[in-house]
Amino acid sequence: MWRRRPAGDGALARSPSSSSAASASGDSEEEDTGFLEVTVSDMKHPPPELSPMPEGLSPQQVVRRHILGSIVQSERSYVDSLKRILQDYRNPLLEMEPKVLSARKCQVVFFRLKEILQCHSMFQIALASRVAEWDATEKIGDLFVASFSKSMVLDVYSDYVNNFTTAMSLIKKACLTKPAFLEFLKKRQMASADRVTLYGLMVKPIQRFPQFILLLQDMLKNTPKGHADRLSLQLALTELETLAEKLNEQKRLADQLAEIQQLSKSISDRSSLNKLLSSGQRQLLLCETLTETVYGDRGQLIKSKERKVFLLNDMLVCANINFKGQLEISSLVPLGPKYVVKWSTALPQVQVVEVGQESGAYDRDNASGHGAGGPNAAAKKHAPGGQASHNKVYLGPPRLFQELQDLQKDLAVVEQITLLISTLHGTYQNLNMTVAQDWCLALQRMMKVKEEEIHSANKCRLRLLLPGKPDKSGRPISFMVVFITPNPLSKISWVNRLHLAKIGLREENQPGWLCPDEDKKSKAPFWCPILSCHVPAFSSKALDLQLGAAVHNPVQSSLLGFAAVSTSLPQGYLWVGGGQEGAGGQVEIFSLNRAAPRTVKFFAVASPVLCMEYVPEREPLAGPGAEQPPGPAICLGLRDGSIVAYGSVDAGTQCLLTRRSPGSQPVLCLKHSAEYLFAGLQDGTVAAYARNDGGPGRLAEQPACLAVGSGPVRALLALDESLWASCANHVTVLDAGSLQPQQTFEAHPDAEASVTHMIKAGSGVWMAFSSGSSIRLFHTETLEHLQEINIATRTTFVLPGQKHVRVTSLLICQGLLWVGTDQGIIVLLPVPRLEGIPKITGKGMVSLNGHGGPVAFLAVALSTLAPEVLKSEREEEPGGGEEEEEEEAAGPPPPPGEPRKKGILLQYRLRSTSHLPGQLLSVRDAPAGAAPEHAEEDGSVYEMADDPDVWVRSRPCARDAPRKEISSVAIVSGGRGYRNFGAAGRGSVPAGGADSTLLIWQVPLTL
């Protein structure tokens, strides 16, 4: 859309010289921007205007028209905001005499805003023509693709996002040092009708693409299959999500750098900590304001103070917060605090100690001063005098356990008294069974309250055991620091990231990944999946067992403590199957309710396991007397043609049923739908077993057989209304209900390249083949071939010269396509997460940890933490959840079977002032008699990470309201042995490394 044309022609083009704001100098802004300036006249190009609605439109067409109206309106509002920044702030500041802000500083503050305005002015011209012909064409998706897929758009927005923190810092400094500038900002804000601050206007470009994504998601939802605009909308979503993700990553890096710089400013230049922070090797994983609490020897709270706690990739730093500056400035621009480092310690020496889980060693240190120094200061003792050893004093929350034990003892005594009262012959006032039972009930109620207090104390209390200086005798001393987190979500996040950061320091994760697009640059471990462990796949060492398949059986464990959730693998069990060629098979079941998997059961089966499928239980039936559906099951497909269904581990893993495939053909793949269990067989047949009651325990004896070809059916894929079955290099699409074939298409031009794997994401399906090193993407609706990627170009970075690479496994999880190869190498490629087309949008990464032979399978273990676990003490109080109820009333919750609607940019951490530290931006202190505040522009609206609807649909939200769920994810790969492809272990397979091995990767909890 934007080609280089003469400057007066209404186009925007980039000139050869481009520079950043930081290096720009001189008073003329235009000479250094790197873009040719153009002006778009409102007279010549009036803004888009939707004509009156014609009659006879379908309800869906009416909705699409309304969404188009929202796009037009939001774009007009956005362009007006950009114009306001330039006309109300930039231009007056440049023209003002005497100048309160130099032209050079103006250039830095308003860097790239003119170019962003020109981009959107051009978009408005194209949008106007589309709107004018809407009722005839009803197409908008291709316009977004053409407008926002250009590298120039990414360039100007990247420059703006990267410069944003610098611009805000400059404004803040000018407010503190130049009263005339502060007065100018206050007058401009008060003069505007909506009272939006300069910060409120300048944050809008950062929000623009997430807003577009929400609007296009709505449009796509109301665009039927087969519509001319549907594929274009899906491609547009992909382009916008890719663009937003790149900006998000740049913002994250800029924020991380700004926080580390702010911290290093507070430390002496000659200190070792300053040198560590300045080395550029430190990553900021998490920083948050927590409340440090100090308890007395009877558990009473002595003092509490806010601290800023920084989790770096190899150290933990705690700092005092020192706010300086006028309070009135904080309503105009976020004020950053100054830090004074209190203590810092190496990460491996930090231990999380949960309430009630203290060791004997900790009990000795429990009376030490909780805030009396740090690892670099000797801990002072506050041991109570004259205390008998048997009369142990608990500090802080542990006293709740003592009180609970006292209540339990009292209850036992009262129960004995009750028994004695029951033996009385006479009748006495206040001494009868009714009174005695009331005593028992009252004590039981008090115990319940105490148990809830203990539970709540654990949810928001982060207790860290840190090393102090040795005492006079040289004995090491540890001391405890107790922090109160803002909510349970924060506590879980801290424990999880502390746990994973320690794993990230292990040798195999230093580094764990290579990035081909960054000159073989090794990737910092925390932003990639972290190799958590590698374990033997089978307990039996006597047999040479080959891996066949693996599947995760999610189980919510009520016994798993609140804190254990943060460090354990996704809850449930991992079933691994395999066998020996020409002999029997074996199934190994691992429990994942811990930091490393543990075998809980293994058993033999008649024949090698080729495939597995987890079939979840159906929703319970309504009404009394209704027969409840059976529980979940794990179905195995065997080489001898058997299909065996087992109950879950918690139900005793009993064999529920066995079925035989027609002609005892080997079962190569299994997939389930609501009505059927489908089996892909060796002879080119798909066998469909009817699920008579929805459960796997009552499959039909005889399947319906559908011949799809003469070769083996190696892959099945169940979509919403269809089943895809592969045979040789073709894929047949079957109707999932009637089982009738709808059409067959060619997936690969080479007849020898059989489809071996199919995996769906968004509106696309990625396929791998038995020969060649390519994977191919197809559209789920039009079956159109959209992209082809050669995996060999990635693996050569790890194994140079290996050009013949074959893909042996595929998996898509959390925006990453995992590709396992016959060389044992695992490649990660980024794909969009939303409903668009899952095109590969970057060069990805190659794992330096892999297998000694082909990657037999890739499986995902995913569990979701129950929402009630996340409630904090305040929310559990009556009336504590009013705002939450209001929010839920705004829209019905999704049905249990449906996934939660995906938010946009869950890591998009602008979050108002959280990365520009200081008080929450607010304009609520308007003088009496002034116009009401513009609540939508209050700083709390910019909680993009929590609820994208807030800043598009203006729904109410509580600040820092916890998300409704937490997802825990681990990726499991199976293959021969473990192999490190790094410089130290390149090409070497450890001794005994030919056994089947599982590698398990973890990613930080998705909050």
Steps between C-alpha positions, in 0.01 A plus 500: 500500500786737579739517206760770443328780312549876472447653842197698399308195384358409839737207556743433778847362428813439696810688391838323499630669813335386819597583854368447848379766737790449731754594233298783347645845551438851378185708507339379181297184561415432137857474379573192712176301508591281203149536349367731231228723638162507329179679587156347467224756457167438673332697222646282223471176702206523744504242781307172443123525542264203504189553286148429641430130542316348201197279555492122473832426675543175692562527877866406440540773238353751745753396766789522251384849406501603867853362546613695192349808662707429813817469290428833326414674828801368694737589215360853480541538877857368482599736217345792694709405806819499290410841357436633852849398613656689211270803496443550876843401631779462244433805281443748788816375674704553182356850447510612865740782593686474725517125441411278797614191307774518238429394142736205543312377808168554320628276224579225752166530682285497185723269295322325208153634588472690169588183305244295698237765425587487129473119498150519643397794284582286196314206656197727551497592128496132401245425773271775367486340155432157655222639718341671200469169313434282806143396414617375160821318599505452880882466503740650753761232585723552196519874579650425844747253344610755238523787751674335794722229349756756380835506680473880514204480741701273730795740474312814608309324778818324620681833518210648695467209746876480559513875564190514724678447834765759403229750403316452831824537699578823315151640571531400868840671532368815330202506742736486797746762373287742294189637673389670175488162323299345785258794487468458122403130537246577774337778297478281187339221699247729668417668168409169332139385516584148620791588732731244339864550596788508250597156632143378438525614137851371438423150627234455228741385222615221729138383531398538139574155360342305788186710440503417128541130585191500723290669232619258230432204730141621532475547123637150434257348749215647296637405157361165380718232340523544125471881525742688271640694796567206734851391394606866470382567857691197628816618321445852636476363855829318441674817376372714787583241765852456358550876499365537854716212627815659355414835660419317823841332505676832436298668776586218740872533428486880529313478833744240631796719407339807659437317830856364517640846423279655770626240748868541404472878550440437871823305548856622535686492170779297656283232661504144366120509460521804272756321284270197478201714400703701248644191328193460277478131595215547748138432413219640709248219544263664747484815709219605728428709805450263795436575867769373733366406844687446828342297781571499872567195715126448570399524136394864521573730205779742597535693174438483126652695215475497121804370313576466132618143436689416180540143375790489254605187315766417761434722803232650724517868598286682758491881508339774706272728300565870534241718325611854440329784318170682505186293524319715240748394232400134540158575352664628180783252451599184691764578761785253540625428853861495607623171641738430788621140483434324831647159417584275208576131488587233243192310383615144583522602869138621519249252645122536506365377837125443513285552810498176700785343299789622716794268552680463832777722368253774431342477845839589649515810283133585529557742786759699306423852381291471189598838369817558698748517219561272208740249358756776527410592859505277808155395615413617849344259746168575668476174697262531793664448837414228750324292239476127564591286200168313511301825494595598142398851392374531142561822312246662272268261318653181655329594828177406321618138500563516877151648552350229279678229700374654824144494366542134397616410852212694653253323274635162610453604866146630435412174324613308809293734718201435271541125553506555878192723488314227314549275805329746741176366657352835605390804295702817558476851353794586262637148547328280244563340164356796303746742658791256457421453131484879458854520648622244248335678205639838610854357520462336159389834352800674658731233352347555156560875526861436609559263206367766261730759659798269444394442140466875438831572672669267255338656196650850518804445721838450331758380753862488386790347690820691413866457599641752746856566611656221712504550876820541708565128498472489121167314506276606207184680601180518299227753551139519389338780302120505479324687217128551454406482131211708357297186417534119478584525130809705584613247762468212251686702239793571734538140618472366144753740352747452786477123441544523122776762521706256709445225240599751231845530664578131440770420247262352242303828492808723465414541219210275411408643159657655190332768290594466130380852420734660752835368372477179701434710808421286801162579652470604862341202673203655674318622192521153342372167630742385772622140502374383837626139499568190292391157629492140370170429325471143633584340835598170338866499398499140379292565187598726211169687488426749222277800567164516325288779647425708811193679630421719805210410727421825690382445858428776751670395823331648806789365709751716315572804715460857380875558472578159349292602198761766426791257476343173383452389143142530364276294726402152389669195348713442193434168322786376282462198272737296286622150448745264334486409132335159467433479874269654759436859599547702817318794661673721758299754704675800660355728767563868422382643835858593589802681359624182321292209364479177701386158376185393683407194292610295201344198333541286190257481208468235231668692219710820451308825556488709180266783606305638796197726544367664817119502498365744763180433690181665384313765696274349771138456393239722658209377709467252787535136407682577176776252428834674545755463218812292561827667596787581263691224327829442319465302177798307361541390138717186467695340217289182520184696416369533858347819638514491881336760728622551858352703783708780653759435773269635770241242392751214523601487129269204445451378144158627392473319166689349209402526134653342188555693180351343183744238373721563810670783312761696704346813654727790392305795645197575721280810526170557681197720438181536702340209312788276388843360570683496165787261424735533200605153381793356304285399199367851420178469702357735764301302759238709683380350830179660625516628861160370607472700822776749430747302709788286375380212719214408263637522148304325229622145437510546122635822346384680188785460249597773254764424234710810424778337294725200458791616718505532879296773672784660696329813636150603608385849597159571656369852424167652607285343229742280308769236526817519291661165416833469320592224258825524301537863380124573508261607774130406500252726682210304655183637655534430875129423540397309186853360438456578129812614308471866398815545293860385457797727430867455426721601793836448326598480130730201566297176508766341725458771767226359724332730753620382843384780733221760499461768768243782511537856627265791432365453148787294363645149508875428492607169343822297510601231249684168487768639268650843445573762765201729435185565698195649324206716614142462370187706564233308692213646296620543141770225525733748331877448537627813681865448605792255481800501735823305459611378844850402375599868477457521879667175605824576311586749775533208741616221266683663205495299178187298588273596210278191505267561792159344549226627733389227743266690735296822522332693780351849538485656847475862621601667175787260423516223241727221632663290227684176586741354241664166423834654611367541854498880459195702611414825321262768632320733259275791606137489381206730583278395790166643386235399245710612204721293271788334694769620257855476626605857571867470597806277471445347840745312719687168505533305826850408613343213696360209302511126443758261360249369246168607341256696717226235533234736636431845641222525758362785707400480867258781584303563817299796624498611861150518645380864532394466866864440596580853382262676736682707756387560858337830402297346219373223723351753741132588449463782251858457386404382157242760398702639212575149385128419495429814298764401250360150465153642452625685193527177306412136564795270577603266219360145513730255682600331176606825333843650556517845656492774236859582420618840611730713293865530587492338839860608556442857381633656818433868473249474786484873553784585735634158594805534275520875542502474878300743702149576608208395286435759231171670587312819427247459779618798701315750283417826676147556627257614235708360216362262241475136618807289452533293186506163674595308187829686491586427861830315526333181620336463160832404352506157666550339161650184642192421706197577292519629142125575507559782747655742256287405202158447652551699820387219728562564871796326653657487844863603502725194514197271495637146482462306179249219514747220428864399489632260237793271576671355191776246442618355168622139488715355224586131469789338315819296529731638768579860592740708294645845553576680174684787671871569456591283801296195408459540123419167343566300815248253638547426873589146609192280508327768299340263251206431732168666433503837679252776577605867495267737685491876437312752712387853429409759767139476617267690269337756729 
